[in-house]
Coordinates of C-alpha atoms and ligand atoms in Angstrom, one line a residue:
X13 CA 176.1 0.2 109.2
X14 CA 173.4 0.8 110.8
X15 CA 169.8 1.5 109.1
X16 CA 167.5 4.4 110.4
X17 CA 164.3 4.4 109.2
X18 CA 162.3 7.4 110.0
X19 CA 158.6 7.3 109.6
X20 CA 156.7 9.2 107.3
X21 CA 153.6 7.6 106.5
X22 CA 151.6 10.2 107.4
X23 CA 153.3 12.7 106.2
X24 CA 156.3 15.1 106.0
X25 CA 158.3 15.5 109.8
X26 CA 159.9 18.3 110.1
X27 CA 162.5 16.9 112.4
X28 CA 163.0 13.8 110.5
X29 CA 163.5 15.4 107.0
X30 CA 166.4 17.7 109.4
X31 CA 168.0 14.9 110.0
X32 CA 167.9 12.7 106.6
X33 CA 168.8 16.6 105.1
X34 CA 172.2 16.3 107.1
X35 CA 173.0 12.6 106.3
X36 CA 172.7 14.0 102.2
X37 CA 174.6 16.8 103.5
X38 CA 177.8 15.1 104.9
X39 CA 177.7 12.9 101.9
X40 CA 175.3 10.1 102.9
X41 CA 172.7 7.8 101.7
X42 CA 169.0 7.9 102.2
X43 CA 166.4 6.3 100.6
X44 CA 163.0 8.2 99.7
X45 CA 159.6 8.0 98.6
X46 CA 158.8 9.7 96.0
X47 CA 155.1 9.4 93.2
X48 CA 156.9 6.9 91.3
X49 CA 158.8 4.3 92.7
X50 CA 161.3 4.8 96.0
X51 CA 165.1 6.6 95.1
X52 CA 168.4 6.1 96.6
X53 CA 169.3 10.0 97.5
X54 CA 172.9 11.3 97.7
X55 CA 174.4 14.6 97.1
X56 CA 174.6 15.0 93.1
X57 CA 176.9 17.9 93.1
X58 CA 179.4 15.5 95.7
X59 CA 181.4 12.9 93.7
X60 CA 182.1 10.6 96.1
X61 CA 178.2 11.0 97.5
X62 CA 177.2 9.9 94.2
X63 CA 179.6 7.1 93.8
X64 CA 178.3 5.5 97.1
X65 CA 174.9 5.2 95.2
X66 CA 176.5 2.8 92.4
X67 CA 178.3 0.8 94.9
X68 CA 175.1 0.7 96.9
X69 CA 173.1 -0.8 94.1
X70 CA 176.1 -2.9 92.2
X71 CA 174.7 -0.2 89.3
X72 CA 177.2 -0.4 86.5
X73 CA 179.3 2.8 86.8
X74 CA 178.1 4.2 83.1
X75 CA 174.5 4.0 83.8
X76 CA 173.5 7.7 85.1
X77 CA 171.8 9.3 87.9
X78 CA 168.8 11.2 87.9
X79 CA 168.7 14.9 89.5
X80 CA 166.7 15.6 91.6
X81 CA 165.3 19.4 92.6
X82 CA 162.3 21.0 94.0
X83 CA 162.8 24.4 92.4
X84 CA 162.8 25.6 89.2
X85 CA 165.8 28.3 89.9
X86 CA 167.9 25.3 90.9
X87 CA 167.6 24.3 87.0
X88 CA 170.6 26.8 85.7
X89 CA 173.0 25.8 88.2
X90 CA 173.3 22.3 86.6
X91 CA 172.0 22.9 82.9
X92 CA 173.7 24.8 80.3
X93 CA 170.0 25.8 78.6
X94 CA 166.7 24.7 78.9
X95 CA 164.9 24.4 75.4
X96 CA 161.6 26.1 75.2
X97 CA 159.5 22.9 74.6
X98 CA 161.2 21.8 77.6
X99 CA 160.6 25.1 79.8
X100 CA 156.2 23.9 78.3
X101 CA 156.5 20.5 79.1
X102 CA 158.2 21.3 82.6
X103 CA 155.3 23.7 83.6
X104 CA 152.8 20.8 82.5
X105 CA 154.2 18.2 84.6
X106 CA 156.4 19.3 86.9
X107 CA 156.5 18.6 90.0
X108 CA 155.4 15.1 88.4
X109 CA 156.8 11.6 87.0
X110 CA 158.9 13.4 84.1
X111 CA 162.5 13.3 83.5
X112 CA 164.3 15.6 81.3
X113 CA 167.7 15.6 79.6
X114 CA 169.7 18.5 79.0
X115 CA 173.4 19.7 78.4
X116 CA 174.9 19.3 81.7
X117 CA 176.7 22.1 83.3
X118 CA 180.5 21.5 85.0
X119 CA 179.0 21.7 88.6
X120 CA 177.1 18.3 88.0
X121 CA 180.0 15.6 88.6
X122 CA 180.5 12.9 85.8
X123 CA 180.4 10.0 88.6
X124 CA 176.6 11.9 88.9
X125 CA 175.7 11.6 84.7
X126 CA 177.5 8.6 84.0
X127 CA 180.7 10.2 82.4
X128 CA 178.1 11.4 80.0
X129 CA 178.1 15.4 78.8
X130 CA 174.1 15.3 79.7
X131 CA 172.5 15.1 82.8
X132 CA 168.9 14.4 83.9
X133 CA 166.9 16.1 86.0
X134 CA 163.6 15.5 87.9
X135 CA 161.4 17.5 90.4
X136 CA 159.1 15.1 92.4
X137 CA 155.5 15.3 92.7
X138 CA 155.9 14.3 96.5
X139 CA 155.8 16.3 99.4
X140 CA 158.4 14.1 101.4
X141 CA 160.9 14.1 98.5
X142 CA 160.3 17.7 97.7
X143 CA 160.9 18.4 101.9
X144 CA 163.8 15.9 101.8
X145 CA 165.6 17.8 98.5
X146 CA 165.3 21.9 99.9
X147 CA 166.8 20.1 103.2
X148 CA 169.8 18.0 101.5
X149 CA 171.2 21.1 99.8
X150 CA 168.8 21.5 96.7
X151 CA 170.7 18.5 94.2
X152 CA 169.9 15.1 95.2
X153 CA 171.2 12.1 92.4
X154 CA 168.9 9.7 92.9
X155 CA 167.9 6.2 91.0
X156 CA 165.3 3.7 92.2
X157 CA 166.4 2.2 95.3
X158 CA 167.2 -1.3 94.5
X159 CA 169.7 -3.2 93.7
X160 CA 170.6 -3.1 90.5
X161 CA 168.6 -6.0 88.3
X162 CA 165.4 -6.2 91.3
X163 CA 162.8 -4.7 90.8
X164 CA 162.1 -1.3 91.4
X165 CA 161.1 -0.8 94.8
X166 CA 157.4 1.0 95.6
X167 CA 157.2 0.6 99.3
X168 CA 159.9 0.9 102.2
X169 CA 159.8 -3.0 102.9
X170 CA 161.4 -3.2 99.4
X171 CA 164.5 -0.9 100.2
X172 CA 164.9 -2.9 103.6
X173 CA 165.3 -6.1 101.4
X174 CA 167.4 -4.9 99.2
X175 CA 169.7 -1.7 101.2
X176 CA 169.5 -2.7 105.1
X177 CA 172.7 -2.0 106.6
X178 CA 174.1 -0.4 103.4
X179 CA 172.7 2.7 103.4
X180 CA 172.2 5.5 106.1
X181 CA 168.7 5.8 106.0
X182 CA 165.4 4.9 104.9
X183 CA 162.3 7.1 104.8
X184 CA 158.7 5.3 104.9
X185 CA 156.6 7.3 103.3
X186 CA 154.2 4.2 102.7
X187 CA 152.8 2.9 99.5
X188 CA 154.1 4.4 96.1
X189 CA 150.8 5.9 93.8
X190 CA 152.0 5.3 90.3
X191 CA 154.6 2.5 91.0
X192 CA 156.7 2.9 87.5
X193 CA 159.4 5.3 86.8
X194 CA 159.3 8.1 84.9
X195 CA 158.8 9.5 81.8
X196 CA 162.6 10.6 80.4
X197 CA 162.7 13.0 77.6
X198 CA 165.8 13.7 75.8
X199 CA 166.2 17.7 75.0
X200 CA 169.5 17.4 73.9
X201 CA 169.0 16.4 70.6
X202 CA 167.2 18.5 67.4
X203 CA 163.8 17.0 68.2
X204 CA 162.7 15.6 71.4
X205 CA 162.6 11.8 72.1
X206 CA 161.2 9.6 74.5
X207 CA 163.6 7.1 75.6
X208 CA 161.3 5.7 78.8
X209 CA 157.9 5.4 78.9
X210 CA 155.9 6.3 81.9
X211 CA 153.0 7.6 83.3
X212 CA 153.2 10.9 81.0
X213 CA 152.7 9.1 77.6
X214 CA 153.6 10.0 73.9
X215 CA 149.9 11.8 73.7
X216 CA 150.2 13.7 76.4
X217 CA 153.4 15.2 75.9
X218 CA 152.6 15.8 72.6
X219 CA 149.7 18.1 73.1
X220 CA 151.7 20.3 75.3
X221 CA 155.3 20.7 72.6
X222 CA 154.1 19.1 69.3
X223 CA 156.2 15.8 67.8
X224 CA 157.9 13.6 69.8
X225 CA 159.7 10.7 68.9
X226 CA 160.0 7.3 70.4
X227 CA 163.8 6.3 70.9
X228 CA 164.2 3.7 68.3
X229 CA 165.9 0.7 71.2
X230 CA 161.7 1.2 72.8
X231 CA 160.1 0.4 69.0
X232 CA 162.1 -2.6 68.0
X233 CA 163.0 -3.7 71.1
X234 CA 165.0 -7.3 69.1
X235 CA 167.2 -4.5 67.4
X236 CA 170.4 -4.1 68.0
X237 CA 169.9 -0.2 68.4
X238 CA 171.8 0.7 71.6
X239 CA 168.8 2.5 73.6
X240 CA 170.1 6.3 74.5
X241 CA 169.2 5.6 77.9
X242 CA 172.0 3.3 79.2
X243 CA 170.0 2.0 81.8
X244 CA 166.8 0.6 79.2
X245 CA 169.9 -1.9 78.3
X246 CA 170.2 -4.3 81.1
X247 CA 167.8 -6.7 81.4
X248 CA 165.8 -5.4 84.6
X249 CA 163.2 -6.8 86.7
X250 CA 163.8 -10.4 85.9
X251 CA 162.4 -12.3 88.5
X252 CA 163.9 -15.9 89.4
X253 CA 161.0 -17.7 87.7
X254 CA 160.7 -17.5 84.0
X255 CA 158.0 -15.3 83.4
X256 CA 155.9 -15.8 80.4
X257 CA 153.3 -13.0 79.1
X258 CA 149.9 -14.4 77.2
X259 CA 148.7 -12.1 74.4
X260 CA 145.4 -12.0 72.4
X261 CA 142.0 -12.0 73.4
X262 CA 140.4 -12.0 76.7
X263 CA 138.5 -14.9 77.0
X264 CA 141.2 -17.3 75.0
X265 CA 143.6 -15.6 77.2
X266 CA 142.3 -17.3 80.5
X267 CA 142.1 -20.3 79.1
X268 CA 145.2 -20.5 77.5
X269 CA 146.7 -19.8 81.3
X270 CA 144.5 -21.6 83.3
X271 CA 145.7 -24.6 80.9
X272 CA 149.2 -23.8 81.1
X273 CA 148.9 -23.9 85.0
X274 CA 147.1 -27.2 85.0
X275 CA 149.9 -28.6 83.2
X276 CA 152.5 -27.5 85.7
X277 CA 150.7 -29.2 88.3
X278 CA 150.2 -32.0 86.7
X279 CA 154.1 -32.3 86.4
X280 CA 154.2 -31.2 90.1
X281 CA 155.5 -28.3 89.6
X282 CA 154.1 -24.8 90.4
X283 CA 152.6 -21.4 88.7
X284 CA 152.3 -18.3 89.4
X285 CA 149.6 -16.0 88.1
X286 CA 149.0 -12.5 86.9
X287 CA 145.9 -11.6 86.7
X288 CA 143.1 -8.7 87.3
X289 CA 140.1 -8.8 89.5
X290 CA 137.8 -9.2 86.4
X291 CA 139.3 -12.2 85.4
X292 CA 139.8 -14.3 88.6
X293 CA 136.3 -16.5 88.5
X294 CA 137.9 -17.7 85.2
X295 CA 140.8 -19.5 87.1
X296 CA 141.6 -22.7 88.6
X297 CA 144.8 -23.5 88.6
X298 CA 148.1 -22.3 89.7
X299 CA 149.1 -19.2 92.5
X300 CA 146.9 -16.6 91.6
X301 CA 147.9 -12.7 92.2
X302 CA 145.7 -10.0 91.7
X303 CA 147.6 -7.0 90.0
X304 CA 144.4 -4.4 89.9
X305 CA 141.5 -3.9 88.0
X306 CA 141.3 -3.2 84.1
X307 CA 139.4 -0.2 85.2
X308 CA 141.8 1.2 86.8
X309 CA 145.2 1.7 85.5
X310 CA 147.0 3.2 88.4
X311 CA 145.9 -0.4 90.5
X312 CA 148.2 -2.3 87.7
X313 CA 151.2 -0.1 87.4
X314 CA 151.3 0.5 91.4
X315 CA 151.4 -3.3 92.0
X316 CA 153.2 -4.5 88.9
X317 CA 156.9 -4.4 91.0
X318 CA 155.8 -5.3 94.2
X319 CA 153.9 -8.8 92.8
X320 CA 157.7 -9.7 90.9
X321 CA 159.2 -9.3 94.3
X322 CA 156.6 -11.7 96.1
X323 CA 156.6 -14.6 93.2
X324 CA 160.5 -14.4 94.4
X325 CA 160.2 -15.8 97.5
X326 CA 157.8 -18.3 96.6
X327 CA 158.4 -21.7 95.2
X328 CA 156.8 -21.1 91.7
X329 CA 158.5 -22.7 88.7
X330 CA 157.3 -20.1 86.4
X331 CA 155.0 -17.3 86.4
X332 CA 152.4 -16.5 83.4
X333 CA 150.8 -13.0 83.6
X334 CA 147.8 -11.8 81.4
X335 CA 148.8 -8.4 79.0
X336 CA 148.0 -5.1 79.9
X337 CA 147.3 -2.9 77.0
X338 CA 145.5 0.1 79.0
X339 CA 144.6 3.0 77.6
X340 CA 147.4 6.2 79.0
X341 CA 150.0 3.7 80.4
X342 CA 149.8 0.4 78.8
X343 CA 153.1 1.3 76.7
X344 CA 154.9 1.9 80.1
X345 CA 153.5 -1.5 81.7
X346 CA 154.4 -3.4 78.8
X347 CA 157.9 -2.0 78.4
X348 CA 158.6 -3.2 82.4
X349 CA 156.3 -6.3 81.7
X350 CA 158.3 -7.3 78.9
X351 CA 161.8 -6.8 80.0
X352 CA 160.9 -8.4 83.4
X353 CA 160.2 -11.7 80.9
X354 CA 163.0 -12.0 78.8
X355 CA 160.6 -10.8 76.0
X356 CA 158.8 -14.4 76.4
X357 CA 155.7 -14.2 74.8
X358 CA 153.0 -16.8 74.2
X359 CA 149.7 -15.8 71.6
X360 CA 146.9 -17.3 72.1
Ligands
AMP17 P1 166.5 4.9 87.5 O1 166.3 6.2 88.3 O2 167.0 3.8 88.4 O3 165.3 4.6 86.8 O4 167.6 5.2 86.5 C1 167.7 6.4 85.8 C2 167.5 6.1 84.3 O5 167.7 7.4 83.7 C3 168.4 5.1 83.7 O6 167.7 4.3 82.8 C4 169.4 6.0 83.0 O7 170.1 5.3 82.0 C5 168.6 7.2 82.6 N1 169.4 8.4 82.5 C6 169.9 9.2 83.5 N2 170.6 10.2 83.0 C7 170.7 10.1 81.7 C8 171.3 10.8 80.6 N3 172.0 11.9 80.8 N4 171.1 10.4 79.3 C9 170.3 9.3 79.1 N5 169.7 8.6 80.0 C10 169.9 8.9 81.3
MG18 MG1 166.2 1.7 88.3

């Protein structure tokens, strides 16, 4: 098959959006930008559009698809009922990097929700997405569009690596802004729960419906409680290197890593770094890769993905990366960070 990409990078094309609308329409593929991370789009409300996605990715077949809509009358066609804290927290942040579980309605296919009886739904805070939805039919399942165990993909090189000549299309809408998915909430259960962090943290959502919970797989993440989410269960993001994280304070931090890469080169061997601008004088060993600046959250999480990607085509032995406790999404950074090493930790 052959991949179209249709350029978006400076914004939404009316033509363009036509014609990735009809490929979602006649049951095809098409890969899309949206604040978080890129999805794979199909139909949600077409079985066999659906199932493409998970043969697409090599995604397990009981890991579930997120809905995708760009209008809140949509919501009823595919829910059973929408809580009132969800109807709040919906107004706060949506169109924005929230997901929200609810009691799925018959029209939503199980290939769509995983064979589960709940289904996820999303409404995009980006104007391509938001185009590309109203013009595929109003339901598009979408996941992040890698395959399955990469990680996720926040600019349209990323897709090409992983979905060229697999999928029908791919939109470039250029460089993702947040760069980690999104926040999923859990409605369908007496009080809410969190069962991904994301951009929208515990705080914030709590100040808009009251207590919220943490699903109990993202507080002990050694248990052996089954996360709610099936997807928080497979070890993502793991890139080829092992990838070690080095916890404690700044300054011992550096030179804990910084003597970690010496090492490696004294064996010959080779190491990749993670590290912010503030810190880079303090190095002198190893690969170094900027992530962002401790200032600025958005710079971390954006890049995060993109620099697990690069270390993988590189001939690096093993990768050490500084921790990034931020302020309003250190909890989602970590919770990617973590899985993407194996929970390897080193403290300093
Ligand atoms: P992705 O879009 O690739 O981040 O994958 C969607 C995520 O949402 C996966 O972690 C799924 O397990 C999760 N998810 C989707 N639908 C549901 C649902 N009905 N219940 C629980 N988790 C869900
Ligand atoms: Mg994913």
């Amino acid at each position: 098959m052959k991949t179209v990409i249709e350029d978006m990078r400076q914004g939404l094309q009316e033509e363009g959006i036509k014609r990735a609308g009809e490929v979602i329409k006649r049951g095809g593929l098409v890969a899309f930008p949206t604040e978080t991370v890129y999805g794979l789009g199909a139909n949600a409300l077409d079985p066999e559009a659906s199932e493409k996605i998970y043969s697409a990715k090599g995604r397990p077949s009981d890991n579930p698809l997120i809905v995708h809509i760009a209008d809140w009358e949509k919501l009823n066609f595919i829910v059973r009922d929408v809580p009132e804290a969800a109807r709040r927290l919906g107004e706060a942040f949506w169109p924005g990097p929230l997901t929200m579980i609810f009691r799925r309605k018959e029209t939503v296919p199980l290939t769509t929700t995983g064979g589960l009886d709940t289904v996820a739904v999303r409404m995009p805070d980006h104007p391509v997405a938001l185009g590309l939805i109203r013009a595929g039919g109003g339901y598009i399942a979408a996941p992040s569009a890698n395959t399955s165990g990469r990680p996720s993909p926040t600019k349209a090189s990323h897709v090409l690596e992983d979905m060229d000549g697999i999928i029908d299309m791919i939109i470039d809408g250029g460089d993702v802004g947040i760069g980690l998915e999104s926040t999923i909430v859990d409605f369908t259960e007496e009080m809410p729960v969190i069962l991904r962090p994301g951009y929208i943290n515990q705080n914030m959502i709590q100040e808009v419906i009251g207590e919220v919970r943490m699903d109990q797989a993202l507080i002990d993440e050694h248990s052996s409680v089954r996360p709610k989410a099936p997807g928080m269960k497979y070890r993502h993001y793991a890139p080829k290197a092992q990838l070690y994280i080095v916890e404690g304070a700044e300054e011992e931090v550096r030179q804990k890593i910084d003597a970690l890469a010496e090492q490696e080169e004294r064996r010959g061997r080779r190491a990749g770094v993670i590290v912010t601008e503030e810190s880079v004088p303090f190095y002198h060993h190893g690969i170094l890769k900027v992530i962002g600046s401790r200032g600025d959250e958005l710079s971390i999480s954006r890049h995060l993905f993109g620099i697990l990607r690069e270390f993988d085509e590189m001939d690096v032995q093993v990768i050490y990366s500084e921790a990034f406790h931020t302020p309003q999404m250190g909890q989602a950074i970590m919770n990617r960070l973590l899985k993407a090493a194996g929970h390897q930790i080193i403290k300093t």
